[in-house]
Structure formats: structure tokens, C-alpha cells
Amino acid sequence: MIDHTLLKPEATHADVEALVADAVELGTYSVCVSPSMLPVSVPEGSDLKVAVVCGFPSGKHTSAVKAAEAAESVSRGAAEIDMVIDIGAAKEGRFHAVEADIAAVRAAAPAPTVLKVIIESAALSDDEIVGVCRAAEAAGADFVKTSTGFHPSGGASEHAVRLMAATVPSLAVKASGGVRTMEQAQAMIRAGATRLGVSGSRALLSGGPAGGGY
């Protein structure tokens, strides 16, 4: 259920190689990296997926830029796209604009590419969370995802995950941002998360506190 994640701006290709080796050893579902790290070499015979962020971390890119970034990432080997919505548009209640933004990325990266929509739930009210989740569903996304892990308002919460899962039961839910211990991971799963974004996967899976900011 884990997307083993490395999104630090200072990450190097050697860091990504180490990330992949860890992911294969630990048995995580995927690695999640920045677009400039592509292509990512996955060991032959491994079913490890490669996920890439899009419009990250602010979401303030134009839809055309996000779509181009997604299309290029898919052409360079990404199987999953984690895009950030325009949080300001959500705060203004412009959910049709949010839907159009997501739809542009969906068109640029059609199925079978998996599209996850990062809503930055800690920065939104409950009504705003509901609005953006419905927009993601209408635009054809596969997942709604809590957080980038970079926003000062915080990361995933059980409440947000529960609300997201209840609002769009047809979509999967990814909890990311601050999921650092097995206890936190299990709480998110009980709340309805079907995928977890974790940077300190080894520590989490071993029962210790996971380091890192994601």
C-alpha cells in the first residue's frame, strides 16, 4: 500500500537509485519521485511502479503546463501521476475550475495511467474538501490524495481521509504527509486510505518512527 517517496529538491539520481533498491527490498507498491528524475530504472522482473508528481508542490501552474508535465512523465516511464490542484481556486469555491484543471491532466495522461489528485486537505474546510473530491471524481481521477507534505498547514488527518472516502466512495484515497509510524499508517487505513505516501518506509515498517518530512 506504500508509495515509497523522495521529493526533496536536493535529491540526486544516486538517491533515487537507493530509493528503488529500498522499495524492492521492502516490497512497496511504488516509488514516487520528481519528474526530473525520470526515467527510473526498475530491476528486471520487479512489479514496482513509478509514480511522479505534477504541478508540485504549489499547484499554481497553469493547466496546460500540468498537462504537458504529465504527458512527458508518462512518455518517460511514469505509470502514475500525482497532481496538485489549484488550492486557491478551491478556497474561492471555483470547483468547476478545479475540475477543468484535473480533466486537462486526465486527457494528457489517460488510462491506464493512474491519476491521483492532491487536494491539500489541511488547508481546506470540510465543504471545500467535499467540493474538490467531487470535482476529481467528475474529471475522471482514480484517487484523491490528502497532501503534498510540503504545506505549512500540515499533512494527512484521519478526519480528512474519512471525509474523502465517504464523499467519493468510487475513488481510492491516498494519505500522505506526516504518516511516519505504523500506528499512524494503520489509523489512516482504518479511516479509508487505500494507499500511503511515506518517505521513511523502512522505519515505519520496522515499527520505529519514520524520519523525513513527507
Short mmCIF file of C-alpha atoms in Angstrom, two decimals:
data_model
loop_
_atom_site.label_atom_id
_atom_site.label_comp_id
_atom_site.label_asym_id
_atom_site.label_seq_id
_atom_site.Cartn_x
_atom_site.Cartn_y
_atom_site.Cartn_z
CA MET A 1 0.00 0.00 0.00
CA ILE A 2 3.05 2.31 0.21
CA ASP A 3 4.32 4.77 -2.36
CA HIS A 4 7.97 5.00 -1.23
CA THR A 5 8.62 8.69 -1.74
CA LEU A 6 11.55 11.01 -2.42
CA LEU A 7 10.59 14.56 -3.34
CA LYS A 8 13.29 16.67 -1.71
CA PRO A 9 14.60 19.35 -4.11
CA GLU A 10 18.18 18.29 -3.42
CA ALA A 11 17.57 14.64 -4.33
CA THR A 12 20.13 13.16 -6.72
CA HIS A 13 19.95 10.27 -9.18
CA ALA A 14 22.02 8.23 -6.73
CA ASP A 15 19.37 8.92 -4.08
CA VAL A 16 16.68 7.65 -6.46
CA GLU A 17 18.68 4.50 -7.18
CA ALA A 18 18.86 3.89 -3.43
CA LEU A 19 15.12 4.58 -3.15
CA VAL A 20 14.38 1.93 -5.78
CA ALA A 21 16.64 -0.60 -4.07
CA ASP A 22 14.87 0.04 -0.76
CA ALA A 23 11.46 -0.22 -2.39
CA VAL A 24 12.27 -3.58 -3.98
CA GLU A 25 13.67 -4.93 -0.71
CA LEU A 26 10.74 -3.67 1.37
CA GLY A 27 8.08 -4.67 -1.16
CA THR A 28 6.44 -1.25 -1.51
CA TYR A 29 3.88 -0.71 -4.26
CA SER A 30 5.76 2.09 -5.98
CA VAL A 31 8.38 4.79 -5.80
CA CYS A 32 7.23 8.40 -6.10
CA VAL A 33 9.74 10.92 -7.46
CA SER A 34 10.02 14.31 -9.16
CA PRO A 35 9.70 14.49 -12.98
CA SER A 36 13.35 15.45 -13.50
CA MET A 37 14.40 12.12 -12.00
CA LEU A 38 12.89 10.16 -14.90
CA PRO A 39 13.50 7.72 -16.35
CA VAL A 40 13.77 5.48 -13.29
CA SER A 41 15.36 2.09 -13.79
CA VAL A 42 13.42 -0.71 -12.09
CA PRO A 43 15.06 -4.15 -11.73
CA GLU A 44 14.00 -6.66 -14.35
CA GLY A 45 11.22 -8.88 -13.07
CA SER A 46 10.11 -6.38 -10.44
CA ASP A 47 6.50 -5.18 -10.44
CA LEU A 48 7.48 -1.92 -8.73
CA LYS A 49 5.56 1.02 -10.20
CA VAL A 50 6.92 4.52 -10.81
CA ALA A 51 4.79 7.48 -9.73
CA VAL A 52 5.61 11.12 -10.49
CA VAL A 53 4.31 14.39 -9.06
CA CYS A 54 2.80 17.07 -11.31
CA GLY A 55 2.25 20.76 -10.60
CA PHE A 56 4.14 20.12 -7.39
CA PRO A 57 4.07 21.38 -4.70
CA SER A 58 2.08 24.62 -5.13
CA GLY A 59 -0.49 23.60 -7.72
CA LYS A 60 -0.27 27.12 -9.11
CA HIS A 61 0.89 26.06 -12.57
CA THR A 62 -1.47 26.51 -15.49
CA SER A 63 -3.47 23.51 -16.63
CA ALA A 64 -1.52 23.43 -19.89
CA VAL A 65 1.78 23.21 -18.02
CA LYS A 66 0.45 20.46 -15.74
CA ALA A 67 -0.86 18.53 -18.74
CA ALA A 68 2.46 18.82 -20.57
CA GLU A 69 4.34 17.71 -17.46
CA ALA A 70 2.06 14.71 -17.05
CA ALA A 71 2.33 13.70 -20.70
CA GLU A 72 6.11 13.96 -20.68
CA SER A 73 6.32 11.95 -17.45
CA VAL A 74 4.22 9.15 -18.91
CA SER A 75 6.38 9.13 -22.05
CA ARG A 76 9.43 8.71 -19.78
CA GLY A 77 8.04 5.76 -17.87
CA ALA A 78 5.68 7.01 -15.18
CA ALA A 79 2.73 4.70 -14.51
CA GLU A 80 1.06 7.04 -12.02
CA ILE A 81 0.67 10.83 -11.83
CA ASP A 82 0.12 12.66 -8.52
CA MET A 83 -1.09 16.16 -9.49
CA VAL A 84 -1.71 19.15 -7.24
CA ILE A 85 -4.90 21.17 -7.69
CA ASP A 86 -5.03 24.97 -7.56
CA ILE A 87 -5.74 25.31 -3.84
CA GLY A 88 -6.73 28.96 -4.27
CA ALA A 89 -9.45 28.01 -6.76
CA ALA A 90 -10.84 25.58 -4.19
CA LYS A 91 -10.73 28.26 -1.48
CA GLU A 92 -12.72 30.53 -3.80
CA GLY A 93 -15.31 27.82 -4.39
CA ARG A 94 -14.42 27.57 -8.09
CA PHE A 95 -14.84 23.82 -8.22
CA HIS A 96 -15.59 23.83 -11.95
CA ALA A 97 -12.13 25.36 -12.47
CA VAL A 98 -10.63 22.63 -10.28
CA GLU A 99 -12.48 20.01 -12.33
CA ALA A 100 -11.22 21.51 -15.60
CA ASP A 101 -7.66 21.53 -14.28
CA ILE A 102 -7.85 17.85 -13.35
CA ALA A 103 -9.58 16.99 -16.63
CA ALA A 104 -6.73 18.57 -18.59
CA VAL A 105 -4.23 16.30 -16.87
CA ARG A 106 -6.51 13.29 -17.28
CA ALA A 107 -6.72 13.96 -21.02
CA ALA A 108 -2.94 14.22 -21.25
CA ALA A 109 -2.41 11.05 -19.23
CA PRO A 110 -5.36 8.76 -19.98
CA ALA A 111 -5.93 5.31 -18.51
CA PRO A 112 -4.23 3.00 -17.81
CA THR A 113 -2.11 5.75 -16.21
CA VAL A 114 -3.32 6.16 -12.63
CA LEU A 115 -4.22 9.75 -11.74
CA LYS A 116 -4.09 10.85 -8.11
CA VAL A 117 -5.35 14.33 -7.20
CA ILE A 118 -3.61 16.07 -4.30
CA ILE A 119 -6.13 18.36 -2.59
CA GLU A 120 -4.01 19.70 0.33
CA SER A 121 -6.78 18.77 2.77
CA ALA A 122 -5.24 20.53 5.80
CA ALA A 123 -5.64 23.87 4.01
CA LEU A 124 -9.32 23.27 3.18
CA SER A 125 -12.60 23.35 5.09
CA ASP A 126 -14.80 20.27 5.11
CA ASP A 127 -17.08 21.81 2.47
CA GLU A 128 -14.06 22.57 0.29
CA ILE A 129 -12.77 19.01 0.68
CA VAL A 130 -16.15 17.70 -0.46
CA GLY A 131 -16.18 20.08 -3.43
CA VAL A 132 -12.73 19.18 -4.71
CA CYS A 133 -13.29 15.45 -4.21
CA ARG A 134 -16.45 15.65 -6.32
CA ALA A 135 -14.54 17.64 -8.93
CA ALA A 136 -11.86 14.94 -9.04
CA GLU A 137 -14.48 12.26 -9.50
CA ALA A 138 -16.22 14.19 -12.27
CA ALA A 139 -12.89 14.75 -14.06
CA GLY A 140 -12.12 11.02 -14.16
CA ALA A 141 -9.41 10.76 -11.49
CA ASP A 142 -8.61 7.44 -9.84
CA PHE A 143 -7.53 8.72 -6.41
CA VAL A 144 -7.92 11.70 -4.16
CA LYS A 145 -4.84 12.34 -2.05
CA THR A 146 -4.58 14.37 1.13
CA SER A 147 -1.37 16.36 0.90
CA THR A 148 1.91 17.26 -0.73
CA GLY A 149 3.72 17.01 2.60
CA PHE A 150 5.18 20.45 1.92
CA HIS A 151 2.32 22.75 3.02
CA PRO A 152 2.69 24.60 6.36
CA SER A 153 -0.91 23.77 7.31
CA GLY A 154 0.06 20.12 7.76
CA GLY A 155 -0.46 16.72 6.19
CA ALA A 156 -2.95 13.90 6.39
CA SER A 157 -5.54 13.57 9.14
CA GLU A 158 -7.90 10.72 9.93
CA HIS A 159 -10.82 13.13 9.68
CA ALA A 160 -9.89 14.26 6.17
CA VAL A 161 -9.30 10.70 4.96
CA ARG A 162 -12.65 9.60 6.38
CA LEU A 163 -14.45 12.53 4.75
CA MET A 164 -12.74 11.97 1.40
CA ALA A 165 -13.58 8.25 1.40
CA ALA A 166 -17.21 8.96 2.29
CA THR A 167 -17.58 11.70 -0.33
CA VAL A 168 -16.26 9.74 -3.31
CA PRO A 169 -16.55 6.01 -2.50
CA SER A 170 -15.88 5.21 -6.16
CA LEU A 171 -12.35 6.63 -5.86
CA ALA A 172 -9.36 5.36 -3.91
CA VAL A 173 -7.83 7.54 -1.18
CA LYS A 174 -4.13 8.18 -0.59
CA ALA A 175 -2.97 9.50 2.77
CA SER A 176 0.33 11.36 2.63
CA GLY A 177 2.12 13.95 4.70
CA GLY A 178 3.14 13.07 8.22
CA VAL A 179 2.47 9.32 8.05
CA ARG A 180 5.59 8.27 9.93
CA THR A 181 4.67 5.41 12.27
CA MET A 182 2.88 2.08 11.94
CA GLU A 183 0.22 3.36 14.33
CA GLN A 184 -0.44 6.39 12.10
CA ALA A 185 -0.47 4.22 8.99
CA GLN A 186 -2.99 1.81 10.47
CA ALA A 187 -5.18 4.71 11.62
CA MET A 188 -5.24 6.11 8.08
CA ILE A 189 -6.16 2.70 6.67
CA ARG A 190 -9.00 2.34 9.17
CA ALA A 191 -10.23 5.78 8.12
CA GLY A 192 -10.39 4.64 4.49
CA ALA A 193 -6.95 5.11 2.93
CA THR A 194 -6.03 2.54 0.29
CA ARG A 195 -2.55 3.94 -0.42
CA LEU A 196 0.03 5.66 1.78
CA GLY A 197 2.73 8.15 0.81
CA VAL A 198 5.75 7.55 3.03
CA SER A 199 9.34 8.77 2.83
CA GLY A 200 10.58 6.81 5.85
CA SER A 201 9.16 3.45 4.80
CA ARG A 202 11.87 1.28 6.35
CA ALA A 203 11.48 2.80 9.79
CA LEU A 204 7.69 2.68 9.60
CA LEU A 205 7.61 -0.96 8.54
CA SER A 206 10.11 -1.92 11.24
CA GLY A 207 7.90 -0.36 13.90
CA GLY A 208 10.05 2.68 14.62
CA PRO A 209 9.34 6.34 13.92
CA ALA A 210 9.96 7.23 10.29
CA GLY A 211 12.15 10.22 9.57
CA GLY A 212 11.72 12.65 6.71
CA GLY A 213 9.18 15.33 6.07
CA TYR A 214 6.76 13.57 3.73
#
